[in-house]
Each structure stands twice: as C-alpha cells, then as structure tokens.
PDB file of C-alpha atoms in Angstrom:
ATOM      1  CA  MET A   1      36.238  -5.694   5.504  1.00 87.00           C
ATOM      2  CA  LEU A   2      35.210  -2.255   6.165  1.00 89.00           C
ATOM      3  CA  VAL A   3      38.882  -1.282   7.272  1.00 89.00           C
ATOM      4  CA  THR A   4      40.195  -2.637   4.476  1.00 90.00           C
ATOM      5  CA  TYR A   5      38.303  -0.738   1.935  1.00 92.00           C
ATOM      6  CA  LEU A   6      38.495   2.821   3.541  1.00 92.00           C
ATOM      7  CA  GLU A   7      42.536   2.309   4.023  1.00 89.00           C
ATOM      8  CA  ALA A   8      42.336   2.077   0.006  1.00 91.00           C
ATOM      9  CA  SER A   9      40.116   4.545  -0.473  1.00 91.00           C
ATOM     10  CA  ARG A  10      41.615   7.671  -2.779  1.00 88.00           C
ATOM     11  CA  ASP A  11      39.036  10.510  -2.427  1.00 88.00           C
ATOM     12  CA  LEU A  12      35.830  11.458  -0.273  1.00 87.00           C
ATOM     13  CA  CYS A  13      33.699  10.189  -3.237  1.00 87.00           C
ATOM     14  CA  GLU A  14      35.071   6.894  -2.988  1.00 91.00           C
ATOM     15  CA  THR A  15      34.690   6.851   0.650  1.00 91.00           C
ATOM     16  CA  ASP A  16      31.275   7.923   0.519  1.00 89.00           C
ATOM     17  CA  SER A  17      30.421   4.822  -1.970  1.00 91.00           C
ATOM     18  CA  ILE A  18      32.325   2.473   0.520  1.00 93.00           C
ATOM     19  CA  LEU A  19      30.172   3.643   3.648  1.00 92.00           C
ATOM     20  CA  PHE A  20      26.939   3.466   1.449  1.00 91.00           C
ATOM     21  CA  GLY A  21      27.907  -0.061   0.358  1.00 92.00           C
ATOM     22  CA  ALA A  22      28.526  -0.964   4.079  1.00 93.00           C
ATOM     23  CA  ALA A  23      25.353   0.414   5.113  1.00 92.00           C
ATOM     24  CA  LEU A  24      23.362  -1.359   2.561  1.00 91.00           C
ATOM     25  CA  ALA A  25      25.040  -4.831   3.653  1.00 92.00           C
ATOM     26  CA  VAL A  26      24.257  -4.227   7.033  1.00 92.00           C
ATOM     27  CA  SER A  27      20.436  -3.413   6.320  1.00 90.00           C
ATOM     28  CA  ARG A  28      20.185  -6.575   4.002  1.00 90.00           C
ATOM     29  CA  ILE A  29      22.052  -8.600   6.808  1.00 91.00           C
ATOM     30  CA  ILE A  30      19.098  -7.560   9.504  1.00 90.00           C
ATOM     31  CA  GLY A  31      16.607  -7.759   7.305  1.00 86.00           C
ATOM     32  CA  ALA A  32      15.696  -3.921   7.186  1.00 82.00           C
ATOM     33  CA  ASN A  33      13.024  -2.954   4.857  1.00 76.00           C
ATOM     34  CA  LEU A  34      15.104  -0.749   2.404  1.00 69.00           C
ATOM     35  CA  SER A  35      11.862   0.916   0.506  1.00 56.00           C
ATOM     36  CA  THR A  36      11.707   4.554   1.690  1.00 50.00           C
ATOM     37  CA  ALA A  37       7.917   4.546  -0.137  1.00 42.00           C
ATOM     38  CA  GLY A  38       4.813   4.441   2.611  1.00 39.00           C
ATOM     39  CA  HIS A  39       7.499   4.517   5.682  1.00 42.00           C
ATOM     40  CA  ALA A  40       5.843   4.001   8.741  1.00 41.00           C
ATOM     41  CA  THR A  41       6.474   6.711  12.049  1.00 41.00           C
ATOM     42  CA  GLY A  42       5.319   4.072  14.413  1.00 43.00           C
ATOM     43  CA  GLN A  43       2.036   5.166  15.425  1.00 45.00           C
ATOM     44  CA  SER A  44      -1.291   3.280  14.170  1.00 47.00           C
ATOM     45  CA  SER A  45      -3.119   4.783  11.119  1.00 52.00           C
ATOM     46  CA  ALA A  46      -6.405   2.988  12.449  1.00 70.00           C
ATOM     47  CA  ILE A  47      -9.532   5.389  13.573  1.00 79.00           C
ATOM     48  CA  PRO A  48      -9.774   4.991  17.213  1.00 82.00           C
ATOM     49  CA  ALA A  49     -13.363   3.339  18.274  1.00 86.00           C
ATOM     50  CA  TRP A  50     -14.800   5.844  20.274  1.00 86.00           C
ATOM     51  CA  ARG A  51     -14.372   8.198  17.163  1.00 87.00           C
ATOM     52  CA  ILE A  52     -16.361   5.874  14.890  1.00 89.00           C
ATOM     53  CA  ARG A  53     -19.146   5.542  17.341  1.00 90.00           C
ATOM     54  CA  ILE A  54     -19.204   9.459  17.349  1.00 91.00           C
ATOM     55  CA  GLU A  55     -19.466   9.839  13.971  1.00 91.00           C
ATOM     56  CA  GLU A  56     -22.015   7.039  13.606  1.00 92.00           C
ATOM     57  CA  ARG A  57     -23.996   9.336  16.376  1.00 91.00           C
ATOM     58  CA  ILE A  58     -23.378  12.243  13.904  1.00 92.00           C
ATOM     59  CA  ALA A  59     -25.012  10.279  10.828  1.00 91.00           C
ATOM     60  CA  LYS A  60     -27.680   9.055  12.914  1.00 89.00           C
ATOM     61  CA  ALA A  61     -28.622  12.657  14.164  1.00 89.00           C
ATOM     62  CA  ARG A  62     -28.373  14.473  10.554  1.00 90.00           C
ATOM     63  CA  ALA A  63     -30.809  11.771   9.065  1.00 88.00           C
ATOM     64  CA  LEU A  64     -33.407  12.116  12.489  1.00 87.00           C
ATOM     65  CA  ILE A  65     -33.061  16.022  11.850  1.00 88.00           C
ATOM     66  CA  GLY A  66     -33.969  15.091   8.120  1.00 87.00           C
ATOM     67  CA  ARG A  67     -37.264  13.468   8.970  1.00 85.00           C
ATOM     68  CA  LEU A  68     -38.150  16.012  11.696  1.00 87.00           C
ATOM     69  CA  ILE A  69     -38.025  18.711   9.173  1.00 88.00           C
ATOM     70  CA  CYS A  70     -39.995  16.753   6.634  1.00 86.00           C
ATOM     71  CA  PHE A  71     -42.996  15.830   9.072  1.00 83.00           C
ATOM     72  CA  ARG A  72     -42.657  19.839   9.973  1.00 85.00           C
ATOM     73  CA  SER A  73     -43.170  20.363   6.344  1.00 83.00           C
ATOM     74  CA  GLY A  74     -46.172  18.183   6.199  1.00 83.00           C
ATOM     75  CA  ASN A  75     -45.050  14.573   5.213  1.00 82.00           C
ATOM     76  CA  THR A  76     -46.841  12.197   7.303  1.00 81.00           C
ATOM     77  CA  ARG A  77     -46.246   9.122   5.819  1.00 83.00           C
ATOM     78  CA  PRO A  78     -45.961   6.493   8.268  1.00 83.00           C
ATOM     79  CA  ARG A  79     -42.682   5.693   8.232  1.00 81.00           C
ATOM     80  CA  ASN A  80     -41.467   8.944   8.861  1.00 80.00           C
ATOM     81  CA  VAL A  81     -44.371   9.435  11.551  1.00 82.00           C
ATOM     82  CA  ARG A  82     -42.903   6.526  13.126  1.00 83.00           C
ATOM     83  CA  THR A  83     -39.401   8.093  13.379  1.00 83.00           C
ATOM     84  CA  VAL A  84     -40.742  11.090  14.721  1.00 81.00           C
ATOM     85  CA  ARG A  85     -42.547   9.117  17.683  1.00 81.00           C
ATOM     86  CA  MET A  86     -38.854   7.235  18.415  1.00 81.00           C
ATOM     87  CA  ALA A  87     -36.998  10.606  18.543  1.00 81.00           C
ATOM     88  CA  PHE A  88     -39.631  11.579  21.467  1.00 82.00           C
ATOM     89  CA  ALA A  89     -39.856   8.494  23.101  1.00 78.00           C
ATOM     90  CA  GLY A  90     -39.717   8.517  26.727  1.00 74.00           C
ATOM     91  CA  THR A  91     -40.976  12.002  27.028  1.00 79.00           C
ATOM     92  CA  ASN A  92     -44.430  13.574  27.341  1.00 75.00           C
ATOM     93  CA  VAL A  93     -44.700  14.732  23.859  1.00 78.00           C
ATOM     94  CA  SER A  94     -47.487  13.806  21.823  1.00 77.00           C
ATOM     95  CA  LEU A  95     -47.866  14.206  18.196  1.00 76.00           C
ATOM     96  CA  SER A  96     -51.534  15.549  18.790  1.00 76.00           C
ATOM     97  CA  GLN A  97     -50.477  18.093  21.122  1.00 80.00           C
ATOM     98  CA  PRO A  98     -51.050  21.911  19.398  1.00 83.00           C
ATOM     99  CA  ASP A  99     -47.451  22.757  20.266  1.00 82.00           C
ATOM    100  CA  ILE A 100     -45.771  20.147  18.394  1.00 83.00           C
ATOM    101  CA  MET A 101     -44.386  22.342  15.635  1.00 84.00           C
ATOM    102  CA  GLN A 102     -42.466  24.045  18.586  1.00 85.00           C
ATOM    103  CA  LYS A 103     -41.716  20.604  20.128  1.00 84.00           C
ATOM    104  CA  LEU A 104     -40.107  19.436  16.918  1.00 85.00           C
ATOM    105  CA  THR A 105     -38.239  22.701  16.316  1.00 87.00           C
ATOM    106  CA  GLU A 106     -36.822  22.552  19.644  1.00 87.00           C
ATOM    107  CA  ARG A 107     -35.706  18.892  19.153  1.00 85.00           C
ATOM    108  CA  ILE A 108     -34.062  19.875  15.710  1.00 88.00           C
ATOM    109  CA  ASP A 109     -32.089  22.305  17.372  1.00 91.00           C
ATOM    110  CA  ASP A 110     -31.109  20.388  20.451  1.00 89.00           C
ATOM    111  CA  LEU A 111     -29.881  17.380  17.693  1.00 89.00           C
ATOM    112  CA  LYS A 112     -27.918  20.416  15.836  1.00 91.00           C
ATOM    113  CA  GLN A 113     -26.105  21.462  19.046  1.00 93.00           C
ATOM    114  CA  ARG A 114     -25.087  17.561  19.713  1.00 91.00           C
ATOM    115  CA  ILE A 115     -23.597  17.308  16.284  1.00 92.00           C
ATOM    116  CA  VAL A 116     -21.557  20.746  16.604  1.00 93.00           C
ATOM    117  CA  ALA A 117     -20.226  19.332  20.115  1.00 93.00           C
ATOM    118  CA  TRP A 118     -19.249  15.915  18.763  1.00 92.00           C
ATOM    119  CA  GLY A 119     -17.380  17.787  15.753  1.00 91.00           C
ATOM    120  CA  LYS A 120     -15.495  19.755  18.222  1.00 92.00           C
ATOM    121  CA  ARG A 121     -14.596  16.863  20.060  1.00 91.00           C
ATOM    122  CA  ILE A 122     -13.180  15.002  17.087  1.00 90.00           C
ATOM    123  CA  ARG A 123     -11.748  18.261  15.689  1.00 91.00           C
ATOM    124  CA  ARG A 124      -9.575  18.874  18.750  1.00 91.00           C
ATOM    125  CA  TYR A 125      -8.705  15.443  18.969  1.00 88.00           C
ATOM    126  CA  THR A 126      -7.421  15.640  15.256  1.00 88.00           C
ATOM    127  CA  GLU A 127      -5.727  18.897  15.609  1.00 90.00           C
ATOM    128  CA  ARG A 128      -4.129  17.411  18.680  1.00 89.00           C
ATOM    129  CA  SER A 129      -3.067  14.222  16.851  1.00 86.00           C
ATOM    130  CA  THR A 130      -1.630  16.291  13.986  1.00 86.00           C
ATOM    131  CA  ARG A 131       0.643  18.572  16.533  1.00 88.00           C
ATOM    132  CA  PHE A 132       2.144  15.177  18.258  1.00 88.00           C
ATOM    133  CA  ASN A 133       2.754  13.406  14.772  1.00 86.00           C
ATOM    134  CA  GLN A 134       4.304  16.826  13.506  1.00 87.00           C
ATOM    135  CA  ASN A 135       6.459  17.132  16.409  1.00 88.00           C
ATOM    136  CA  ARG A 136       7.746  13.589  16.507  1.00 86.00           C
ATOM    137  CA  LEU A 137       8.018  13.604  12.484  1.00 83.00           C
ATOM    138  CA  PHE A 138      10.313  16.477  12.923  1.00 85.00           C
ATOM    139  CA  GLN A 139      12.624  14.882  15.112  1.00 82.00           C
ATOM    140  CA  SER A 140      13.289  11.537  13.123  1.00 80.00           C
ATOM    141  CA  ASP A 141      12.488  12.537   9.644  1.00 78.00           C
ATOM    142  CA  GLN A 142      12.371  16.340   8.618  1.00 79.00           C
ATOM    143  CA  LYS A 143      12.378  16.233   4.979  1.00 76.00           C
ATOM    144  CA  ARG A 144       9.240  14.089   5.324  1.00 78.00           C
ATOM    145  CA  LEU A 145       7.716  16.653   7.457  1.00 79.00           C
ATOM    146  CA  TYR A 146       8.580  19.959   5.006  1.00 80.00           C
ATOM    147  CA  LYS A 147       7.308  17.678   2.091  1.00 77.00           C
ATOM    148  CA  SER A 148       4.027  16.931   3.879  1.00 76.00           C
ATOM    149  CA  LEU A 149       3.388  20.521   4.691  1.00 77.00           C
ATOM    150  CA  GLU A 150       4.043  21.363   0.751  1.00 72.00           C
ATOM    151  CA  ARG A 151       1.064  23.240  -0.539  1.00 56.00           C
ATOM    152  CA  PRO A 152      -0.555  21.456  -3.559  1.00 54.00           C
ATOM    153  CA  ILE A 153       0.041  21.803  -6.971  1.00 49.00           C
ATOM    154  CA  VAL A 154      -2.586  24.597  -8.070  1.00 47.00           C
ATOM    155  CA  SER A 155      -4.257  23.331 -11.068  1.00 46.00           C
ATOM    156  CA  GLY A 156      -5.974  25.463 -14.086  1.00 42.00           C
ATOM    157  CA  THR A 157      -3.435  28.176 -13.787  1.00 51.00           C
ATOM    158  CA  GLY A 158      -2.386  28.302 -17.490  1.00 58.00           C
ATOM    159  CA  PRO A 159       0.464  26.466 -19.482  1.00 67.00           C
ATOM    160  CA  ALA A 160       3.649  25.657 -18.467  1.00 73.00           C
ATOM    161  CA  PRO A 161       6.565  27.601 -20.030  1.00 78.00           C
ATOM    162  CA  ASN A 162       8.149  26.055 -23.101  1.00 83.00           C
ATOM    163  CA  GLN A 163      10.916  23.713 -21.453  1.00 85.00           C
ATOM    164  CA  ALA A 164      13.353  24.780 -24.569  1.00 87.00           C
ATOM    165  CA  ASP A 165      12.948  28.790 -23.804  1.00 87.00           C
ATOM    166  CA  THR A 166      13.117  27.867 -20.017  1.00 87.00           C
ATOM    167  CA  VAL A 167      16.560  26.052 -20.917  1.00 87.00           C
ATOM    168  CA  ALA A 168      17.685  28.798 -23.280  1.00 88.00           C
ATOM    169  CA  PHE A 169      17.154  31.136 -21.013  1.00 88.00           C
ATOM    170  CA  TRP A 170      18.619  29.997 -17.830  1.00 85.00           C
ATOM    171  CA  ARG A 171      21.671  28.535 -19.856  1.00 85.00           C
ATOM    172  CA  SER A 172      22.125  32.194 -20.923  1.00 83.00           C
ATOM    173  CA  LEU A 173      22.612  33.256 -17.116  1.00 82.00           C
ATOM    174  CA  TRP A 174      24.684  30.372 -15.714  1.00 80.00           C
ATOM    175  CA  SER A 175      26.651  28.758 -18.756  1.00 82.00           C
ATOM    176  CA  GLU A 176      27.763  31.812 -20.620  1.00 78.00           C
ATOM    177  CA  PRO A 177      31.368  33.306 -19.459  1.00 80.00           C
ATOM    178  CA  VAL A 178      31.087  36.934 -18.255  1.00 77.00           C
ATOM    179  CA  ASN A 179      33.745  39.681 -17.905  1.00 78.00           C
ATOM    180  CA  HIS A 180      32.648  41.848 -15.014  1.00 76.00           C
ATOM    181  CA  ASN A 181      34.609  45.035 -14.832  1.00 78.00           C
ATOM    182  CA  GLU A 182      35.457  45.334 -10.811  1.00 77.00           C
ATOM    183  CA  GLY A 183      36.037  49.211 -10.801  1.00 81.00           C
ATOM    184  CA  PRO A 184      38.509  50.942  -8.445  1.00 86.00           C
ATOM    185  CA  TRP A 185      36.270  49.983  -5.366  1.00 87.00           C
ATOM    186  CA  THR A 186      38.148  46.512  -5.211  1.00 87.00           C
ATOM    187  CA  GLU A 187      41.419  48.485  -4.863  1.00 87.00           C
ATOM    188  CA  VAL A 188      40.111  50.211  -1.772  1.00 90.00           C
ATOM    189  CA  VAL A 189      38.392  47.147  -0.296  1.00 90.00           C
ATOM    190  CA  ALA A 190      42.075  45.286  -0.758  1.00 89.00           C
ATOM    191  CA  SER A 191      43.724  48.103   0.944  1.00 90.00           C
ATOM    192  CA  GLN A 192      41.470  48.254   3.807  1.00 89.00           C
ATOM    193  CA  CYS A 193      41.865  44.390   4.287  1.00 89.00           C
ATOM    194  CA  ALA A 194      45.387  44.383   4.259  1.00 88.00           C
ATOM    195  CA  GLY A 195      45.977  44.893   7.665  1.00 87.00           C
ATOM    196  CA  ILE A 196      43.969  41.913   8.567  1.00 89.00           C
ATOM    197  CA  THR A 197      45.723  38.968  10.113  1.00 88.00           C
ATOM    198  CA  PRO A 198      45.080  35.736   8.189  1.00 85.00           C
ATOM    199  CA  MET A 199      43.348  33.442  10.496  1.00 84.00           C
ATOM    200  CA  ASP A 200      45.348  30.080  11.687  1.00 87.00           C
ATOM    201  CA  PRO A 201      45.260  26.966   8.999  1.00 87.00           C
ATOM    202  CA  VAL A 202      42.245  24.911   9.899  1.00 87.00           C
ATOM    203  CA  ILE A 203      43.442  21.279  10.786  1.00 91.00           C
ATOM    204  CA  ILE A 204      40.594  18.746  11.009  1.00 90.00           C
ATOM    205  CA  THR A 205      41.020  15.787  13.273  1.00 92.00           C
ATOM    206  CA  PRO A 206      39.433  12.919  13.817  1.00 92.00           C
ATOM    207  CA  ASP A 207      38.088  14.021  16.616  1.00 92.00           C
ATOM    208  CA  ASP A 208      36.467  17.059  14.850  1.00 91.00           C
ATOM    209  CA  VAL A 209      34.839  14.247  12.784  1.00 90.00           C
ATOM    210  CA  ALA A 210      33.661  12.333  15.644  1.00 90.00           C
ATOM    211  CA  GLU A 211      31.832  15.314  17.426  1.00 90.00           C
ATOM    212  CA  ALA A 212      30.625  16.921  14.084  1.00 88.00           C
ATOM    213  CA  VAL A 213      28.709  13.151  13.828  1.00 88.00           C
ATOM    214  CA  ARG A 214      27.489  13.332  17.432  1.00 88.00           C
ATOM    215  CA  ARG A 215      25.600  16.616  16.917  1.00 84.00           C
ATOM    216  CA  ALA A 216      24.349  15.334  13.745  1.00 83.00           C
ATOM    217  CA  PRO A 217      20.755  14.028  13.377  1.00 83.00           C
ATOM    218  CA  ASN A 218      20.228  10.278  13.104  1.00 85.00           C
ATOM    219  CA  TRP A 219      17.946  10.414   9.995  1.00 81.00           C
ATOM    220  CA  LYS A 220      18.175  13.858   8.812  1.00 76.00           C
ATOM    221  CA  SER A 221      17.545  14.222   5.018  1.00 70.00           C
ATOM    222  CA  PRO A 222      20.638  12.942   3.436  1.00 76.00           C
ATOM    223  CA  GLY A 223      22.277  14.365   0.457  1.00 72.00           C
ATOM    224  CA  LEU A 224      22.753  12.790  -3.314  1.00 74.00           C
ATOM    225  CA  ASP A 225      24.179   9.759  -1.959  1.00 78.00           C
ATOM    226  CA  GLY A 226      21.446   8.364   0.241  1.00 81.00           C
ATOM    227  CA  LEU A 227      23.850   8.063   3.331  1.00 85.00           C
ATOM    228  CA  HIS A 228      22.126   9.182   6.811  1.00 86.00           C
ATOM    229  CA  TYR A 229      24.067  10.218   9.996  1.00 87.00           C
ATOM    230  CA  TYR A 230      23.130   7.081  11.522  1.00 90.00           C
ATOM    231  CA  TRP A 231      25.777   4.965   9.856  1.00 91.00           C
ATOM    232  CA  LEU A 232      28.836   7.520  10.254  1.00 90.00           C
ATOM    233  CA  LYS A 233      27.937   7.188  13.987  1.00 91.00           C
ATOM    234  CA  GLY A 234      28.056   3.615  13.670  1.00 91.00           C
ATOM    235  CA  PHE A 235      31.126   3.277  11.292  1.00 93.00           C
ATOM    236  CA  MET A 236      33.469   4.863  13.669  1.00 92.00           C
ATOM    237  CA  MET A 237      36.819   3.362  11.937  1.00 91.00           C
ATOM    238  CA  CYS A 238      35.477   6.199   9.228  1.00 92.00           C
ATOM    239  CA  HIS A 239      36.392   9.252  11.450  1.00 92.00           C
ATOM    240  CA  ALA A 240      40.026   8.999  10.511  1.00 93.00           C
ATOM    241  CA  VAL A 241      39.960   8.721   6.916  1.00 93.00           C
ATOM    242  CA  LEU A 242      37.122  11.745   6.406  1.00 91.00           C
ATOM    243  CA  ALA A 243      39.085  13.989   8.703  1.00 91.00           C
ATOM    244  CA  ARG A 244      41.773  13.401   6.626  1.00 92.00           C
ATOM    245  CA  GLN A 245      40.342  13.608   3.168  1.00 91.00           C
ATOM    246  CA  PHE A 246      38.146  16.633   4.625  1.00 89.00           C
ATOM    247  CA  GLN A 247      41.727  18.382   5.222  1.00 91.00           C
ATOM    248  CA  GLU A 248      42.987  17.284   1.481  1.00 91.00           C
ATOM    249  CA  ALA A 249      39.697  19.096   0.082  1.00 88.00           C
ATOM    250  CA  LEU A 250      40.073  21.980   2.146  1.00 87.00           C
ATOM    251  CA  ASN A 251      43.975  22.385   1.262  1.00 89.00           C
ATOM    252  CA  GLN A 252      43.602  21.813  -2.714  1.00 89.00           C
ATOM    253  CA  LYS A 253      40.038  24.075  -2.309  1.00 86.00           C
ATOM    254  CA  SER A 254      38.149  21.818  -4.561  1.00 84.00           C
ATOM    255  CA  LEU A 255      35.578  19.617  -3.563  1.00 80.00           C
ATOM    256  CA  PRO A 256      33.768  16.761  -5.258  1.00 80.00           C
ATOM    257  CA  SER A 257      30.671  17.416  -7.515  1.00 78.00           C
ATOM    258  CA  LEU A 258      28.768  15.229  -4.994  1.00 76.00           C
ATOM    259  CA  PHE A 259      28.723  17.907  -2.071  1.00 76.00           C
ATOM    260  CA  THR A 260      27.979  20.859  -4.505  1.00 77.00           C
ATOM    261  CA  THR A 261      25.197  19.570  -6.709  1.00 77.00           C
ATOM    262  CA  GLY A 262      21.734  20.439  -5.985  1.00 75.00           C
ATOM    263  CA  ILE A 263      18.405  20.438  -7.418  1.00 74.00           C
ATOM    264  CA  THR A 264      16.992  23.218  -8.938  1.00 79.00           C
ATOM    265  CA  HIS A 265      13.024  24.046  -8.972  1.00 80.00           C
ATOM    266  CA  LEU A 266      11.294  26.884 -10.908  1.00 83.00           C
ATOM    267  CA  VAL A 267       8.756  28.567  -9.034  1.00 82.00           C
ATOM    268  CA  PRO A 268       6.589  30.988 -10.559  1.00 83.00           C
ATOM    269  CA  LYS A 269       6.298  34.582  -9.181  1.00 82.00           C
ATOM    270  CA  ASP A 270       2.865  34.755 -10.673  1.00 78.00           C
ATOM    271  CA  GLN A 271      -0.181  32.347 -11.173  1.00 74.00           C
ATOM    272  CA  GLY A 272      -0.174  31.076 -14.763  1.00 74.00           C
ATOM    273  CA  ALA A 273       3.278  32.846 -15.859  1.00 78.00           C
ATOM    274  CA  THR A 274       4.921  31.345 -19.235  1.00 81.00           C
ATOM    275  CA  ASP A 275       7.687  33.383 -19.505  1.00 85.00           C
ATOM    276  CA  PRO A 276      10.869  31.888 -18.334  1.00 86.00           C
ATOM    277  CA  SER A 277      12.148  34.895 -16.734  1.00 86.00           C
ATOM    278  CA  LYS A 278       9.008  35.316 -14.498  1.00 86.00           C
ATOM    279  CA  TYR A 279      10.287  31.950 -12.305  1.00 87.00           C
ATOM    280  CA  SER A 280      12.552  32.118  -9.448  1.00 86.00           C
ATOM    281  CA  PRO A 281      15.405  29.251  -9.250  1.00 85.00           C
ATOM    282  CA  ILE A 282      15.329  27.556  -5.832  1.00 82.00           C
ATOM    283  CA  THR A 283      18.235  25.263  -5.485  1.00 78.00           C
ATOM    284  CA  ALA A 284      17.990  22.736  -2.806  1.00 67.00           C
ATOM    285  CA  PRO A 285      21.377  21.910  -2.027  1.00 65.00           C
ATOM    286  CA  PRO A 286      22.456  18.370  -0.809  1.00 63.00           C
ATOM    287  CA  PRO A 287      23.229  18.587   3.504  1.00 57.00           C
ATOM    288  CA  PRO A 288      26.109  16.495   3.404  1.00 53.00           C
ATOM    289  CA  PHE A 289      28.185  15.733   6.554  1.00 52.00           C
ATOM    290  CA  LEU A 290      30.974  17.837   5.349  1.00 50.00           C
ATOM    291  CA  THR A 291      28.936  21.137   5.769  1.00 52.00           C
ATOM    292  CA  TYR A 292      28.871  20.296   9.756  1.00 47.00           C
ATOM    293  CA  GLN A 293      32.564  19.716   9.866  1.00 48.00           C
ATOM    294  CA  LEU A 294      33.920  22.156   7.757  1.00 49.00           C
ATOM    295  CA  LYS A 295      31.557  25.198   8.359  1.00 53.00           C
ATOM    296  CA  SER A 296      31.990  24.984  12.100  1.00 52.00           C
ATOM    297  CA  LYS A 297      35.947  24.474  12.034  1.00 55.00           C
ATOM    298  CA  CYS A 298      36.130  27.461   9.119  1.00 53.00           C
ATOM    299  CA  THR A 299      33.879  30.156  10.794  1.00 51.00           C
TER     300      THR A 299
END
C-alpha cells in the first residue's frame, strides 16, 4: 500500500504526510502507546530500599538529637529521660555521673557526623543516577533532555510586554519590505568571484538518502511533522521518492514551508523588561531529514 501511495506523491509535503500516516498505522497495529506525555525511559522510578532505610535512620537520628538537646537544656520529663537512657544503652554512661553533659555533647556530635555521612551517600547515588539517566536520555531523546535542563521560569520579575506592542515591533522588522543600498563593495566582491569555478551540479541519489538515514539517530526530536527518523529507516521504499523530490526542490530552489517554519521565542535581555526591543528572538528551526541530506551534498 505504501508503494502505491508514494508513487502518486507529488511533492515533499505529500510524501511526508504519507509516511506519517504509515507510521501511525503501524503504531496502532502493534498497539504502541502514541501518547508522548510521561514517556518512560526504561528505568524504574521507585526509591531503592537501602535509600529508604538510610532516610529512616536520618529521621530517627534527628529526632534523637532533639531529645538529647532538650535534656541537656534541663528538660527532665520522664519520656525524655527514657529516650536519653535508650541513647546510651549498652554503654557505661549513667545519667547520674558528673560528666554527663560532656557525654551528651559527644553523643550529639556523633549522631550529626553519622547524618552527614548518610547524606553524602545518598547524594553520591543521586548524582551518579542523574548522570547515568541524562547520558542515556541524550542517546534516545535529546529534546527531552534539553527540556529537562531548562531553567525554571523566574516569577515576580515584573509584567510581560504588551502582546500588541510586541507584534507591532517585530512586524515592522520582519514584514515590511526594505530597499537596501548595496553600495560599490558588491561590485568588488563580484569581480573577485568571477574567476571561481562553479561547483558541479548536485545529484541526489537513493543511496545518498539511505546513507543519510543510516547516520541519523532513530528518535531524535522531529520537526513540525512529528515524523522520527526511525520510520525513514524502516520504510526503505521511500528513499527513491525522497531522492527525486529533494532533487526537484534543489533544482527549483524552493523548499516547502514544512522545512523552513520554526517557532520563535522572545528571551528577555534583562529581568523585568517590558519593552519589546529588550527581547532577543530565538527561533528553533525544525530538524527535518532534508537538513541531513542537502547539507552533506551541497557543502
């Protein structure tokens, strides 16, 4: 069925829609979970039993430190006295001996050192686990990794710029036609480039497409079409069609908007900025397969 539809495809956009439909059909047939929310990375999120035990020890040690400090401060209630006696159980320390205050201080310091040691063990495990999960996520889904590393939005930095003023400011820069005065330097550059031998015509073959697909990561963040490279590797019959349509786009010097449209985010240069001119536009271009193919062929 896919071969029949691809043969009737007229341009890259139509081919992309066909491939996306095929990927969706396969996913539904095999019963794959199509939701991207809460996508699991393969590791269990349960807290290890040894960490739970250490956290319980830390909680008990902190509670005991509090009771010992209260007793040292003069709190001699029966419940507090029982706790202090339990803290010194198995030792030769008695609450009636003259250096009991020094023994209390030593016991408190010992408990604090144990808490620090237990905390360092948990911290070492957390840091190692974080590095391991980030490295594995970088191999499987770079987009999710970068999103997890983004800094949280700072609240309380003042009102956001007015939307109408922002649109008007950037429209005046991006949408209004401008007549540039190129000046005499363009003639100098043209004369210097006159002796350069033009590059040979670029011919995109199905083998080029297959090689570019082979090098692409399976689950790299897709473009606006949502089609991962994994499917381009599986649908090998599309390589010839893509090569032909890439060649046509290159010869016509025209690309579909699907490959040139990006999402622009305005990043404030200063905290609390409300002037639209104080924002930097950052556009995340879509990473379609075309960038792999034409970039390697045309440079």
